[in-house]
Amino acid sequence: MIGLIAATAAGAAARDRLAAVWPDRTRVYEGPVPDAVRAAFAECEQLVCFLATGAVVRLVAPLLHDKASDPGVVCVDEGGRFAVSLVGGHGGGANELARAVGEALGAEPVVTTATDAAGLPGLDTLGLPVEGNVAAVSRALLDGEAVALRAEVGWPLPPLPVADEGSYTIRVTDRLVEPGEREAVLRPPTLVVGVGASKGAPVDEVLGLVEDTLREAGLSAASVAELATVDAKAGEEGIVEAARLFGVPLVTYAAGKLARVEVPNPSDAPLAAVGTPSVAEAAALVGGGELLVPKRKSAALPAMVTCAVVRRPGRGRLAVVGLGPGARDLLTPRAKAELRRASVLVGLDQYVDQIRDLLRPGTRVLESGLGAEEERARTAVAEARRGQAVALIGSGDAGVYAMASPALAEASDDIDVVGVPGVTAALAAGAILGAPLGHDHVSISLSDLHTPWEVIERRVRAAAEADIVVTFYNPRSRGRDWQLPKALAILAEHREPATPVGIVRNASRADESSRLTTLAALDPATVDMMTVVTVGNTATREIAGRMVTPRGYRWQEEAR
Ligand code: SAH
């Protein structure tokens, strides 16, 4: 039982909302607050107090006995914005309660005990059905006990702090198993059930065949990802209804596509009826995988339904994540979510350092030094192919002079790829300088490591002639010092010596600096590899110390 205590009208309103969500699990304690807290503390396993944390600390302090038996206490502020796990985070279940209350009231759960703060995912929040002794295994994870992962099928899981050996296990399987005392079973959606049916086949016959087939093959219905059939059967009542009752989507394919799938048991009847020699086997196998159960017919006479079961290969996931220029608040929430979802992180060591605190315990970090780009890309793709959830990180935007291209050049269509955009250096610098990118602009890398200088020079010349604002990336390093002056000289053939130039070093990082100068006055020695250089066009002005490139219409007015 959860005791609920409130003092003010606002608190009581939130309390009543919670009581309405959990009518059977909650009891409202009215009357003077100190008496209510004492009574609830004695009678309930857990308390939710819609009171200030300070007040609750004073009230429960004299009542505390030991953390194994004390009730868990959660405080919710009057605005209903936060659900704070105050006492009994683990033993009293207050951490879990804070999360549940947060979900019920739309409040942010606040949990401060170490393992939870590190963001250990609950086994029931991984997006997969879970069976067995979930509570015991979750507790073992929280308590830092050795938990072994036994993955019988590959599936991209979020990171879990697991070991090779342990007295507790998390099993990842689509087979019917009897979970042990200290075992939780995760059900990845690996099974595709192909179904064929004659016109008017009853739903019971479809459902019965699918269920019997799975059971006899020792496979779990919880791992069925979808039912699959031929387009002509997209409206076949029995199949549609069976998929609905199973709670999985029905996927259909063109007969011509199914006809091209190689199957062990083709036959003439479906060829005549719908134009493919196989429906059940072909529809199950069309996306690839292993045929676990070849075509079977239902026991009814005459049999109207066939089915076949395929285990599809676990599809790995590669997220290409831009971290932004450096500052934590320029890292997008989506990037953060991807970092926490990944079980394998691949990146340059200095970028890994930038976000290491965000990673979940158990994340495998594969970091390497400068260079080694191709190798990082290959590693990331290879891990995804092994069925892992991989995040490949880069500073700024990972697609701008960075890892996305080499990685996607390696990747075939057997993995899912997700891109998360980041704030690239040119934009971070632009915001610091003012509004230099207010009209057409281009980025040019001056690194001739991967690009011949003639090509770079041709592009600089084109930008110069077209009067486009230019941001130079990789502008100057110890071994590459003549390229920047050369590029500026080309621009100077088409722009005034007084054209504004912005130099930004370490944008949004601790030692950020920026300077506004001109094409004629720029000292290349002030530029290094931590810097971007933005050169204005012929309309760019310095206004109140800021670099401003007018938008087209004002520009036209000025020209008139
Ligand atoms: N993917 C990155 C760019 C990688 S190329 C992005 O989108 O920003 C590396 C070059 O980017 C550096 O030589 C420098 O010119 C520029 N750069 C990256 N981060 C920067 C920052 N915080 N401040 C200034 N320049 C930066």
Coordinates of C-alpha atoms in Angstrom, one line a residue, residues 120-123 130-149 160-162 167-171 179-186:
L120 CA 21.0 1.9 -15.4
P121 CA 18.1 1.0 -17.6
G122 CA 15.3 -1.0 -16.0
L123 CA 15.0 -4.5 -17.6
V130 CA 10.7 -9.7 -20.4
E131 CA 9.9 -12.8 -18.4
G132 CA 11.3 -14.6 -15.4
N133 CA 12.5 -13.1 -12.1
V134 CA 12.8 -9.6 -13.4
A135 CA 12.8 -8.1 -9.9
A136 CA 15.7 -10.2 -8.6
V137 CA 17.9 -9.7 -11.6
S138 CA 17.2 -5.9 -11.6
R139 CA 18.1 -5.8 -8.0
A140 CA 21.3 -7.7 -8.7
L141 CA 22.2 -5.2 -11.4
L142 CA 21.6 -2.3 -9.1
D143 CA 23.6 -3.9 -6.3
G144 CA 26.5 -4.4 -8.6
E145 CA 26.4 -8.2 -8.4
A146 CA 27.7 -10.2 -11.3
V147 CA 25.0 -10.7 -13.9
A148 CA 25.8 -12.8 -17.0
L149 CA 24.3 -12.1 -20.4
L160 CA 23.8 -3.5 -19.5
P161 CA 26.6 -3.9 -16.8
V162 CA 27.0 -7.6 -17.4
S167 CA 25.1 -16.1 -10.4
Y168 CA 22.3 -14.1 -12.1
T169 CA 21.6 -14.3 -15.8
I170 CA 19.9 -12.3 -18.5
R171 CA 19.0 -14.6 -21.3
P179 CA 13.6 -19.3 -16.5
G180 CA 15.6 -20.2 -13.5
E181 CA 15.2 -18.6 -10.0
R182 CA 17.9 -16.0 -10.8
E183 CA 17.1 -15.5 -14.5
A184 CA 15.3 -12.9 -16.6
V185 CA 14.5 -13.7 -20.2
L186 CA 14.4 -10.9 -22.8

